[in-house]
Amino acid sequence: AQSVTQPDIHITVSEGASLELRCNYSYGATPYLFWYVQSPGQGLQLLLKYFSGDTLVQGIKGFEAEFKRSQSSFNLRKPSVHWSDAAEYFCAVGPGATDSWGKLQFGAGTQVVVTP
Amino acid sequence: DTAVSQTPKYLVTQMGNDKSIKCEQNLGHDTMYWYKQDSKKFLKIMFSYNNKELIINETVPNRFSPKSPDKAHLNLHINSLELGDSAVYFCASSQGPSGKGNQPQHFGDGTRLSIL
C-alpha cells in the first residue's frame, strides 16, 4: 500500500514571496500523485496531478509541482503567493496503473498562512 | 449547478441519535466516495461505490451504512451516534476509481457533524 508524508504542518509566507510545500511518498511503483487545496469551510479542489511523462506539472492558480522519482517527492511550488492562497494543502498518492481497485492516500496537510 | 452537493451542511445532534447525510453529483461520474476529516484535518476514506457497487469498505464501525440508490447518489446513514463521530464528512466523485484510471476526485463542501 502507498503512503504519503507532508513534513510541514504549518508554513507562514509573505505575500509576493515564493512558496514550496513538501510531499514525500512511499510506493513500490510509479504512483499517481495529486495536490489539492482546501479553503476554509470548503471541500478540496484539485490543483494538479501527475501520472506519467513530463515530471514538471503545471496546475491551476499558478502552481506547479515536480515529480522526483529518486527522492520519492512531489513538491508543490508557486513563485509569488497571493493572500488568497492561504489555505490547507493536501498531497495525495494513488496506486498508479493497476488492475485492482485502489484508493487515494492523503497526507496530513500543510496549512499556509500568508502575511501582508 | 453545483457538481457535488451534500446536505445538510451542518448537523448538530445528540449522542445516540440516528442521522443521514445525502450526496448527489451531476458530473456523470461512475464512482463516489465518503471521507471523514477529523479535527486535525486528517482525511481518511470510509467507503467507495462504483456504479452502485461497494468497492472500498475501510475499517469503519458498522453503525455507518452507505447506500447508493443510483450512481449519482451516495448517502451515508449513521446509527447510534457517538462523540467520536464529530467530524467533517466529505463526499467525492470521479469518472472512475482513482486507482484504476487517471481520474481525480471532485469534492463536495462537506457536512459538519457535531455530537452533543
Coordinates of N, CA and C in Angstrom, one line a residue:
Chain A
A1 N 0.8 -1.2 0.0 CA 0.0 0.0 0.0 C 0.9 1.3 0.0
Q2 N 0.3 2.3 -0.5 CA 1.1 3.5 -0.6 C 0.9 4.4 0.6
S3 N 1.8 5.3 0.9 CA 1.7 6.2 2.0 C 2.3 7.6 1.5
V4 N 1.9 8.6 2.2 CA 2.4 9.9 1.9 C 2.6 10.8 3.1
T5 N 3.7 11.6 3.1 CA 4.1 12.4 4.2 C 4.2 13.8 3.8
Q6 N 3.6 14.7 4.5 CA 3.9 16.1 4.3 C 4.6 16.6 5.6
P7 N 5.9 16.9 5.5 CA 6.7 17.1 6.7 C 6.3 18.4 7.4
D8 N 5.8 19.4 6.7 CA 5.5 20.7 7.3 C 4.0 20.8 7.6
I9 N 3.7 21.0 8.9 CA 2.3 21.1 9.3 C 1.8 22.5 9.0
H10 N 2.7 23.5 9.1 CA 2.3 24.9 9.1 C 3.4 25.7 8.4
I11 N 3.1 26.5 7.5 CA 4.1 27.4 6.8 C 3.5 28.8 6.8
T12 N 4.3 29.8 7.1 CA 3.9 31.2 7.0 C 4.8 31.8 6.0
V13 N 4.2 32.6 5.0 CA 4.9 33.2 3.9 C 4.4 34.6 3.7
S14 N 5.2 35.5 3.3 CA 4.8 36.8 3.0 C 4.2 36.9 1.6
E15 N 3.2 37.8 1.5 CA 2.6 37.9 0.2 C 3.7 38.4 -0.8
G16 N 3.7 37.7 -2.0 CA 4.7 38.1 -3.0 C 5.9 37.2 -3.0
A17 N 6.1 36.5 -1.9 CA 7.2 35.6 -1.7 C 6.9 34.2 -2.4
S18 N 8.0 33.4 -2.6 CA 7.8 32.1 -3.2 C 7.3 31.1 -2.1
L19 N 6.7 30.1 -2.6 CA 6.2 29.0 -1.7 C 6.6 27.7 -2.2
E20 N 7.1 26.8 -1.3 CA 7.3 25.4 -1.7 C 6.7 24.5 -0.5
L21 N 5.9 23.6 -0.9 CA 5.3 22.6 0.0 C 5.9 21.3 -0.3
R22 N 6.3 20.6 0.7 CA 7.0 19.3 0.5 C 6.0 18.1 0.6
C23 N 6.2 17.1 -0.2 CA 5.4 15.9 -0.2 C 6.4 14.7 -0.5
N24 N 6.4 13.7 0.3 CA 7.1 12.5 0.1 C 6.2 11.3 0.1
Y25 N 6.4 10.4 -0.8 CA 5.5 9.2 -0.9 C 6.3 7.9 -0.8
S26 N 5.6 6.9 -0.5 CA 6.2 5.6 -0.4 C 5.3 4.7 -1.2
Y27 N 5.9 4.1 -2.3 CA 5.1 3.2 -3.1 C 6.1 2.4 -4.0
G28 N 5.8 1.1 -4.3 CA 6.7 0.3 -5.0 C 6.8 0.6 -6.5
A29 N 5.9 1.2 -7.0 CA 5.9 1.5 -8.5 C 5.6 3.0 -8.6
T30 N 5.4 3.4 -9.9 CA 5.1 4.8 -10.1 C 3.7 5.1 -9.7
P31 N 3.5 6.0 -8.7 CA 2.1 6.3 -8.3 C 1.5 7.3 -9.1
Y32 N 0.2 7.5 -8.9 CA -0.5 8.7 -9.3 C -0.4 9.7 -8.2
L33 N -0.1 11.0 -8.5 CA 0.2 12.0 -7.5 C -0.7 13.2 -7.7
F34 N -1.2 13.7 -6.6 CA -2.2 14.9 -6.7 C -1.8 15.9 -5.6
W35 N -2.1 17.1 -5.9 CA -2.2 18.2 -4.9 C -3.6 18.8 -4.9
Y36 N -4.1 18.9 -3.7 CA -5.5 19.5 -3.5 C -5.3 20.7 -2.6
V37 N -6.2 21.7 -2.7 CA -6.3 22.8 -1.8 C -7.6 22.9 -1.2
Q38 N -7.7 23.2 0.1 CA -8.9 23.3 0.9 C -9.0 24.7 1.5
S39 N -9.9 25.5 1.0 CA -10.1 26.8 1.7 C -11.0 26.6 2.8
P40 N -11.0 27.5 3.8 CA -11.9 27.4 5.0 C -13.3 27.1 4.6
G41 N -13.9 26.1 5.2 CA -15.3 25.8 5.0 C -15.7 25.3 3.7
Q42 N -14.6 24.9 2.9 CA -14.9 24.4 1.6 C -14.4 22.9 1.5
G43 N -14.8 22.3 0.3 CA -14.2 21.0 0.0 C -12.8 21.1 -0.6
L44 N -12.3 20.0 -1.0 CA -11.0 20.0 -1.6 C -11.1 20.3 -3.1
Q45 N -10.2 21.1 -3.6 CA -10.1 21.4 -5.1 C -8.8 20.9 -5.6
L46 N -8.9 20.3 -6.8 CA -7.7 19.7 -7.4 C -6.8 20.9 -8.0
L47 N -5.5 20.9 -7.6 CA -4.6 21.9 -8.1 C -3.9 21.3 -9.4
L48 N -3.4 20.1 -9.3 CA -2.7 19.5 -10.4 C -2.5 18.0 -10.1
K49 N -2.1 17.3 -11.1 CA -1.9 15.9 -11.0 C -0.7 15.4 -11.8
Y50 N -0.1 14.3 -11.4 CA 0.9 13.7 -12.2 C 0.6 12.2 -12.4
F51 N 0.7 11.7 -13.6 CA 0.5 10.3 -13.9 C 1.8 9.7 -14.6
S52 N 2.3 10.4 -15.6 CA 3.4 10.0 -16.3 C 3.9 11.1 -17.2
G53 N 5.1 10.9 -17.8 CA 5.6 11.9 -18.8 C 6.4 13.0 -18.1
D54 N 6.2 14.2 -18.6 CA 7.0 15.3 -18.1 C 6.9 15.4 -16.6
T55 N 8.0 15.5 -15.9 CA 8.0 15.5 -14.4 C 7.6 16.8 -13.8
L56 N 7.6 17.9 -14.6 CA 7.2 19.2 -14.1 C 5.8 19.4 -14.6
V57 N 4.9 19.5 -13.6 CA 3.4 19.6 -13.9 C 2.9 21.0 -13.6
Q58 N 2.2 21.6 -14.5 CA 1.6 22.9 -14.3 C 0.1 22.7 -13.8
G59 N -0.3 23.5 -12.9 CA -1.7 23.4 -12.4 C -2.4 24.7 -12.5
I60 N -3.5 24.8 -11.7 CA -4.3 26.0 -11.7 C -3.7 27.0 -10.7
K61 N -4.1 28.2 -10.8 CA -3.8 29.3 -9.8 C -2.3 29.5 -9.8
G62 N -1.6 29.2 -10.8 CA -0.1 29.5 -10.9 C 0.8 28.5 -10.2
F63 N 0.2 27.4 -9.7 CA 1.0 26.3 -9.0 C 1.7 25.4 -10.0
E64 N 2.8 24.8 -9.6 CA 3.4 23.8 -10.3 C 4.0 22.8 -9.3
A65 N 4.3 21.6 -9.8 CA 4.9 20.6 -8.9 C 5.8 19.7 -9.8
E66 N 6.8 19.2 -9.1 CA 7.8 18.4 -9.8 C 7.9 17.0 -9.2
F67 N 7.8 16.0 -10.0 CA 8.0 14.6 -9.5 C 9.4 14.3 -9.6
K68 N 10.0 13.8 -8.5 CA 11.4 13.4 -8.5 C 11.4 11.9 -7.9
R69 N 11.6 11.0 -8.9 CA 11.5 9.6 -8.5 C 12.6 9.2 -7.5
S70 N 13.8 9.8 -7.8 CA 15.0 9.4 -6.9 C 14.8 9.8 -5.5
Q71 N 14.0 10.9 -5.3 CA 13.7 11.4 -3.9 C 12.3 11.0 -3.4
S72 N 11.6 10.3 -4.2 CA 10.2 10.0 -3.9 C 9.4 11.2 -3.4
S73 N 9.6 12.3 -4.2 CA 8.9 13.5 -3.8 C 8.1 14.1 -4.9
F74 N 7.2 14.9 -4.5 CA 6.3 15.6 -5.4 C 6.0 17.0 -4.8
N75 N 6.9 17.9 -4.8 CA 6.8 19.2 -4.1 C 6.0 20.2 -4.9
L76 N 5.2 21.0 -4.2 CA 4.4 22.0 -4.9 C 5.1 23.3 -4.7
R77 N 5.0 24.1 -5.8 CA 5.7 25.5 -5.8 C 4.8 26.5 -6.4
K78 N 5.0 27.7 -5.9 CA 4.4 28.9 -6.5 C 5.4 30.0 -6.4
P79 N 5.7 30.7 -7.5 CA 6.7 31.7 -7.4 C 6.4 33.0 -6.6
S80 N 5.1 33.3 -6.6 CA 4.7 34.5 -5.9 C 3.3 34.3 -5.3
V81 N 3.2 34.2 -4.0 CA 1.9 33.9 -3.4 C 1.0 35.2 -3.2
H82 N -0.3 34.9 -3.3 CA -1.3 35.9 -3.1 C -2.0 35.6 -1.8
W83 N -2.6 36.7 -1.2 CA -3.3 36.4 0.1 C -4.4 35.3 0.0
S84 N -4.9 35.2 -1.2 CA -6.0 34.2 -1.4 C -5.4 32.8 -1.4
D85 N -4.1 32.6 -1.4 CA -3.5 31.3 -1.4 C -3.5 30.7 0.0
A86 N -3.9 31.5 1.0 CA -3.9 31.0 2.4 C -5.0 29.9 2.5
A87 N -4.6 28.7 2.8 CA -5.5 27.5 2.8 C -4.7 26.3 3.3
E88 N -5.4 25.2 3.3 CA -4.8 23.9 3.7 C -4.5 23.2 2.4
Y89 N -3.3 22.6 2.3 CA -2.9 22.0 1.1 C -2.6 20.5 1.4
F90 N -3.2 19.6 0.5 CA -3.0 18.2 0.7 C -2.4 17.6 -0.5
C91 N -1.4 16.7 -0.2 CA -0.8 15.9 -1.2 C -1.5 14.5 -1.1
A92 N -1.7 13.9 -2.3 CA -2.4 12.6 -2.2 C -1.7 11.7 -3.2
V93 N -1.6 10.4 -2.9 CA -1.0 9.4 -3.8 C -2.0 8.3 -4.0
G94 N -2.1 7.9 -5.3 CA -2.9 6.8 -5.7 C -2.0 5.7 -6.2
P95 N -2.5 4.5 -6.3 CA -1.7 3.3 -6.5 C -1.2 3.2 -8.0
G96 N -1.5 4.2 -8.8 CA -1.0 4.1 -10.2 C -1.8 3.1 -11.0
A97 N -1.3 2.8 -12.2 CA -2.0 1.9 -13.1 C -2.0 0.5 -12.5
T98 N -3.2 0.0 -12.3 CA -3.3 -1.3 -11.6 C -4.7 -1.9 -12.0
D99 N -4.7 -3.2 -12.0 CA -6.0 -3.8 -12.3 C -6.9 -4.0 -11.1
S100 N -6.4 -3.6 -9.9 CA -7.2 -3.8 -8.7 C -7.8 -2.4 -8.3
W101 N -8.8 -2.5 -7.5 CA -9.4 -1.2 -7.1 C -8.5 -0.6 -6.1
G102 N -8.2 0.7 -6.3 CA -7.3 1.4 -5.4 C -8.0 2.6 -4.7
K103 N -7.2 3.3 -3.9 CA -7.8 4.4 -3.2 C -6.7 5.4 -3.1
L104 N -7.1 6.7 -2.9 CA -6.1 7.7 -2.6 C -5.7 7.7 -1.1
Q105 N -4.5 8.0 -0.9 CA -4.0 8.2 0.4 C -3.6 9.6 0.6
F106 N -4.2 10.3 1.5 CA -3.9 11.8 1.7 C -2.8 12.0 2.7
G107 N -2.0 13.0 2.5 CA -1.1 13.4 3.6 C -1.9 14.2 4.6
A108 N -1.2 14.5 5.7 CA -1.9 15.2 6.8 C -2.2 16.7 6.6
G109 N -1.6 17.2 5.5 CA -1.9 18.6 5.1 C -0.9 19.5 5.6
T110 N -0.8 20.7 4.9 CA 0.1 21.8 5.3 C -0.8 23.0 5.3
Q111 N -0.8 23.7 6.4 CA -1.6 24.9 6.5 C -0.7 26.1 6.1
V112 N -1.1 26.9 5.1 CA -0.3 28.0 4.6 C -1.0 29.3 5.1
V113 N -0.2 30.1 5.8 CA -0.7 31.4 6.2 C 0.1 32.5 5.4
V114 N -0.6 33.4 4.9 CA 0.0 34.5 4.1 C -0.1 35.8 4.8
T115 N 1.1 36.4 5.1 CA 1.1 37.7 5.8 C 1.3 38.8 4.8
P116 N 0.8 40.0 5.2 CA 0.9 41.2 4.3 C 2.4 41.6 4.1
Chain B
D1 N -25.9 24.8 -10.1 CA -25.2 23.8 -10.9 C -24.0 23.2 -10.2
T2 N -24.1 23.1 -8.9 CA -23.1 22.5 -8.1 C -22.7 21.1 -8.5
A3 N -21.4 20.8 -8.6 CA -21.0 19.5 -9.2 C -21.3 18.4 -8.2
V4 N -20.8 18.5 -7.0 CA -21.0 17.5 -5.9 C -21.7 18.3 -4.7
S5 N -22.9 17.9 -4.4 CA -23.6 18.7 -3.4 C -24.0 17.7 -2.2
Q6 N -23.8 18.2 -1.0 CA -24.1 17.4 0.2 C -25.1 18.2 1.0
T7 N -26.0 17.4 1.6 CA -26.9 18.0 2.6 C -27.1 17.1 3.8
P8 N -27.1 17.7 5.0 CA -27.1 19.1 5.2 C -25.6 19.6 5.3
K9 N -25.4 20.9 5.4 CA -24.1 21.5 5.5 C -23.6 21.4 7.0
Y10 N -24.5 21.5 7.9 CA -24.3 21.4 9.3 C -25.3 20.5 9.9
L11 N -24.8 19.7 10.9 CA -25.7 18.7 11.5 C -25.2 18.7 13.0
V12 N -26.1 19.2 13.9 CA -25.9 19.1 15.3 C -26.9 18.2 15.9
T13 N -26.5 17.2 16.7 CA -27.4 16.3 17.2 C -26.9 15.6 18.5
Q14 N -27.7 14.9 19.2 CA -27.3 14.3 20.4 C -26.8 12.9 20.3
M15 N -25.9 12.5 21.2 CA -25.4 11.2 21.2 C -26.6 10.2 21.2
G16 N -26.4 9.1 20.5 CA -27.4 8.0 20.4 C -28.4 8.2 19.3
N17 N -28.5 9.4 18.7 CA -29.4 9.6 17.6 C -28.9 8.9 16.3
D18 N -29.8 8.7 15.4 CA -29.5 8.2 14.0 C -29.7 9.4 13.0
K19 N -28.7 9.5 12.1 CA -28.8 10.6 11.2 C -28.3 10.2 9.8
S20 N -28.7 10.9 8.8 CA -28.3 10.6 7.4 C -27.7 11.9 6.8
I21 N -26.7 11.6 5.9 CA -26.2 12.7 5.1 C -26.4 12.3 3.6
K22 N -26.8 13.2 2.8 CA -27.0 12.9 1.4 C -26.0 13.5 0.5
C23 N -25.7 12.9 -0.6 CA -24.8 13.4 -1.6 C -25.3 13.1 -3.0
E24 N -25.1 14.1 -3.8 CA -25.5 13.9 -5.2 C -24.5 14.6 -6.1
Q25 N -24.2 13.9 -7.2 CA -23.2 14.5 -8.2 C -23.9 14.6 -9.5
N26 N -23.7 15.7 -10.2 CA -24.3 15.9 -11.6 C -23.2 15.9 -12.7
L27 N -22.1 15.2 -12.4 CA -21.0 15.2 -13.3 C -21.0 13.9 -14.2
G28 N -21.9 13.1 -14.0 CA -22.0 11.8 -14.7 C -20.9 10.8 -14.4
H29 N -20.3 11.0 -13.2 CA -19.3 10.1 -12.7 C -19.8 8.8 -12.3
D30 N -18.9 7.8 -12.4 CA -19.2 6.4 -12.0 C -19.0 6.1 -10.6
T31 N -18.0 6.8 -10.0 CA -17.5 6.4 -8.7 C -17.8 7.5 -7.7
M32 N -18.2 7.1 -6.5 CA -18.4 8.1 -5.4 C -17.8 7.6 -4.1
Y33 N -17.5 8.5 -3.3 CA -16.7 8.2 -2.1 C -17.3 9.0 -0.8
W34 N -17.0 8.4 0.3 CA -17.2 9.2 1.6 C -15.9 9.2 2.3
Y35 N -15.5 10.4 2.8 CA -14.3 10.6 3.6 C -14.7 11.2 4.9
K36 N -13.9 11.0 5.9 CA -14.1 11.6 7.2 C -12.8 12.5 7.5
Q37 N -13.0 13.7 7.8 CA -11.9 14.6 8.1 C -12.0 15.0 9.6
D38 N -11.0 14.6 10.4 CA -11.1 14.8 11.8 C -10.6 16.3 12.2
S39 N -10.6 16.5 13.5 CA -10.3 17.9 13.9 C -8.8 18.3 13.5
K40 N -8.0 17.4 13.3 CA -6.6 17.7 12.8 C -6.5 17.8 11.3
K41 N -7.6 17.8 10.6 CA -7.7 17.9 9.2 C -7.3 16.6 8.5
F42 N -7.0 15.6 9.2 CA -6.6 14.3 8.5 C -7.8 13.7 7.8
L43 N -7.6 13.4 6.5 CA -8.7 12.9 5.6 C -8.5 11.4 5.4
K44 N -9.6 10.7 5.7 CA -9.5 9.3 5.6 C -10.7 8.7 4.9
I45 N -10.5 7.9 3.9 CA -11.6 7.3 3.1 C -12.4 6.3 4.0
M46 N -13.7 6.3 3.8 CA -14.5 5.4 4.5 C -15.1 4.3 3.5
F47 N -15.7 4.8 2.5 CA -16.4 3.9 1.5 C -16.2 4.5 0.1
S48 N -16.3 3.5 -0.9 CA -16.3 4.0 -2.3 C -17.3 3.0 -3.0
Y49 N -18.1 3.6 -3.9 CA -19.0 2.9 -4.7 C -18.7 3.2 -6.2
N50 N -18.7 2.1 -7.0 CA -18.6 2.3 -8.4 C -19.9 1.7 -9.1
N51 N -20.6 2.5 -9.8 CA -21.9 2.1 -10.4 C -22.7 1.3 -9.4
K52 N -22.9 1.9 -8.3 CA -23.8 1.4 -7.2 C -23.2 0.2 -6.5
E53 N -22.0 -0.2 -6.8 CA -21.4 -1.4 -6.2 C -20.3 -1.0 -5.2
L54 N -20.4 -1.5 -4.0 CA -19.4 -1.1 -3.0 C -18.0 -1.7 -3.4
I55 N -17.0 -0.9 -3.5 CA -15.7 -1.4 -3.9 C -14.6 -1.1 -2.8
I56 N -14.8 -0.2 -2.0 CA -13.9 0.1 -0.9 C -14.7 0.2 0.4
N57 N -14.4 -0.5 1.4 CA -15.0 -0.5 2.7 C -14.0 -0.6 3.8
E58 N -13.5 0.6 4.2 CA -12.5 0.6 5.2 C -12.9 0.2 6.6
T59 N -12.0 0.2 7.5 CA -12.4 -0.2 8.9 C -13.2 0.8 9.5
V60 N -14.5 0.7 9.3 CA -15.4 1.7 9.8 C -16.5 1.0 10.6
P61 N -16.9 1.5 11.8 CA -17.9 0.8 12.6 C -19.1 0.5 11.8
N62 N -19.8 -0.6 12.0 CA -20.9 -1.0 11.2 C -22.1 -0.1 11.6
R63 N -22.0 0.9 12.5 CA -23.0 1.9 12.7 C -23.1 2.8 11.4
F64 N -22.1 2.8 10.6 CA -22.1 3.6 9.4 C -22.5 2.7 8.2
S65 N -23.5 3.1 7.5 CA -24.0 2.3 6.4 C -24.2 3.2 5.2
P66 N -23.5 3.0 4.1 CA -23.7 3.8 2.9 C -24.8 3.1 2.1
K67 N -25.4 4.0 1.3 CA -26.4 3.5 0.3 C -26.3 4.2 -0.9
S68 N -26.3 3.5 -2.1 CA -26.2 4.2 -3.4 C -27.4 3.8 -4.2
P69 N -28.5 4.5 -4.2 CA -29.7 4.2 -5.0 C -29.4 4.2 -6.5
D70 N -28.5 5.1 -6.9 CA -28.1 5.1 -8.3 C -26.7 5.7 -8.3
K71 N -26.1 5.8 -9.5 CA -24.7 6.1 -9.5 C -24.5 7.6 -9.3
A72 N -25.5 8.4 -9.3 CA -25.4 9.8 -9.0 C -25.6 10.2 -7.5
H73 N -26.0 9.2 -6.7 CA -26.3 9.5 -5.3 C -25.5 8.5 -4.4
L74 N -25.0 9.0 -3.3 CA -24.4 8.1 -2.3 C -24.7 8.8 -1.0
N75 N -25.5 8.1 -0.2 CA -25.9 8.6 1.1 C -25.2 7.8 2.2
L76 N -25.1 8.5 3.3 CA -24.4 7.9 4.5 C -25.4 7.9 5.7
H77 N -25.7 6.8 6.2 CA -26.6 6.7 7.4 C -25.7 6.3 8.6
I78 N -25.9 7.0 9.7 CA -25.1 6.7 10.9 C -26.1 6.4 12.0
N79 N -26.0 5.2 12.6 CA -26.8 4.8 13.8 C -26.1 5.1 15.1
S80 N -26.8 5.3 16.1 CA -26.3 5.4 17.5 C -25.1 6.3 17.5
L81 N -25.2 7.6 17.2 CA -24.1 8.5 17.1 C -23.3 8.6 18.4
E82 N -22.0 8.7 18.2 CA -21.1 8.8 19.4 C -20.3 10.1 19.3
L83 N -19.7 10.5 20.4 CA -19.0 11.7 20.5 C -17.9 11.7 19.4
G84 N -17.2 10.6 19.3 CA -16.1 10.5 18.3 C -16.5 10.6 16.9
D85 N -17.8 10.6 16.6 CA -18.2 10.7 15.2 C -18.2 12.2 14.8
S86 N -18.0 13.1 15.7 CA -17.9 14.5 15.3 C -16.7 14.7 14.4
A87 N -17.0 15.3 13.2 CA -16.0 15.5 12.2 C -16.7 16.2 11.0
V88 N -15.9 16.4 10.0 CA -16.5 16.8 8.7 C -16.5 15.7 7.8
Y89 N -17.6 15.4 7.2 CA -17.7 14.3 6.2 C -17.8 14.8 4.8
F90 N -16.9 14.3 4.0 CA -16.9 14.8 2.6 C -17.3 13.7 1.6
C91 N -18.1 14.1 0.7 CA -18.5 13.2 -0.4 C -17.6 13.6 -1.6
A92 N -17.3 12.7 -2.4 CA -16.5 13.0 -3.6 C -16.9 12.1 -4.7
S93 N -16.6 12.4 -6.0 CA -16.8 11.6 -7.1 C -15.7 11.6 -8.1
S94 N -15.6 10.6 -8.9 CA -14.6 10.6 -10.0 C -15.2 9.8 -11.1
Q95 N -14.6 10.0 -12.3 CA -15.1 9.3 -13.5 C -15.0 7.8 -13.4
G96 N -13.9 7.4 -12.7 CA -13.6 6.0 -12.5 C -12.9 5.9 -11.1
P97 N -12.7 4.8 -10.6 CA -11.9 4.7 -9.4 C -10.5 5.3 -9.6
S98 N -10.1 6.0 -8.6 CA -8.8 6.7 -8.7 C -7.7 5.8 -9.0
G99 N -7.8 4.6 -8.5 CA -6.7 3.7 -8.7 C -6.7 2.9 -10.0
K100 N -7.8 3.1 -10.7 CA -7.9 2.3 -11.9 C -8.0 3.2 -13.2
G101 N -7.7 4.4 -13.0 CA -7.7 5.3 -14.1 C -7.1 6.6 -13.7
N102 N -6.9 7.5 -14.6 CA -6.3 8.8 -14.2 C -7.3 9.8 -13.8
Q103 N -8.1 9.4 -12.9 CA -9.3 10.3 -12.6 C -9.2 11.0 -11.3
P104 N -9.0 12.3 -11.2 CA -9.0 13.0 -9.9 C -10.4 13.0 -9.4
Q105 N -10.5 13.3 -8.1 CA -11.8 13.3 -7.4 C -12.3 14.7 -7.2
H106 N -13.6 14.9 -7.3 CA -14.3 16.2 -7.1 C -15.0 16.1 -5.8
F107 N -14.8 17.1 -4.9 CA -15.3 17.0 -3.6 C -16.5 18.0 -3.4
G108 N -17.4 17.5 -2.5 CA -18.4 18.4 -2.0 C -17.8 19.4 -1.0
D109 N -18.7 20.3 -0.4 CA -18.2 21.2 0.6 C -18.2 20.7 2.0
G110 N -18.7 19.5 2.2 CA -18.6 18.8 3.5 C -19.8 19.0 4.3
T111 N -20.0 18.1 5.2 CA -21.1 18.2 6.2 C -20.4 18.2 7.6
R112 N -20.6 19.2 8.4 CA -20.0 19.3 9.7 C -20.9 18.8 10.7
L113 N -20.5 17.6 11.2 CA -21.4 16.9 12.2 C -20.8 17.1 13.6
S114 N -21.7 17.6 14.5 CA -21.3 17.8 15.9 C -22.2 17.0 16.7
I115 N -21.6 16.2 17.6 CA -22.4 15.4 18.5 C -22.3 16.0 19.9
L116 N -23.5 16.3 20.5 CA -23.5 16.9 21.8 C -23.6 15.8 22.9

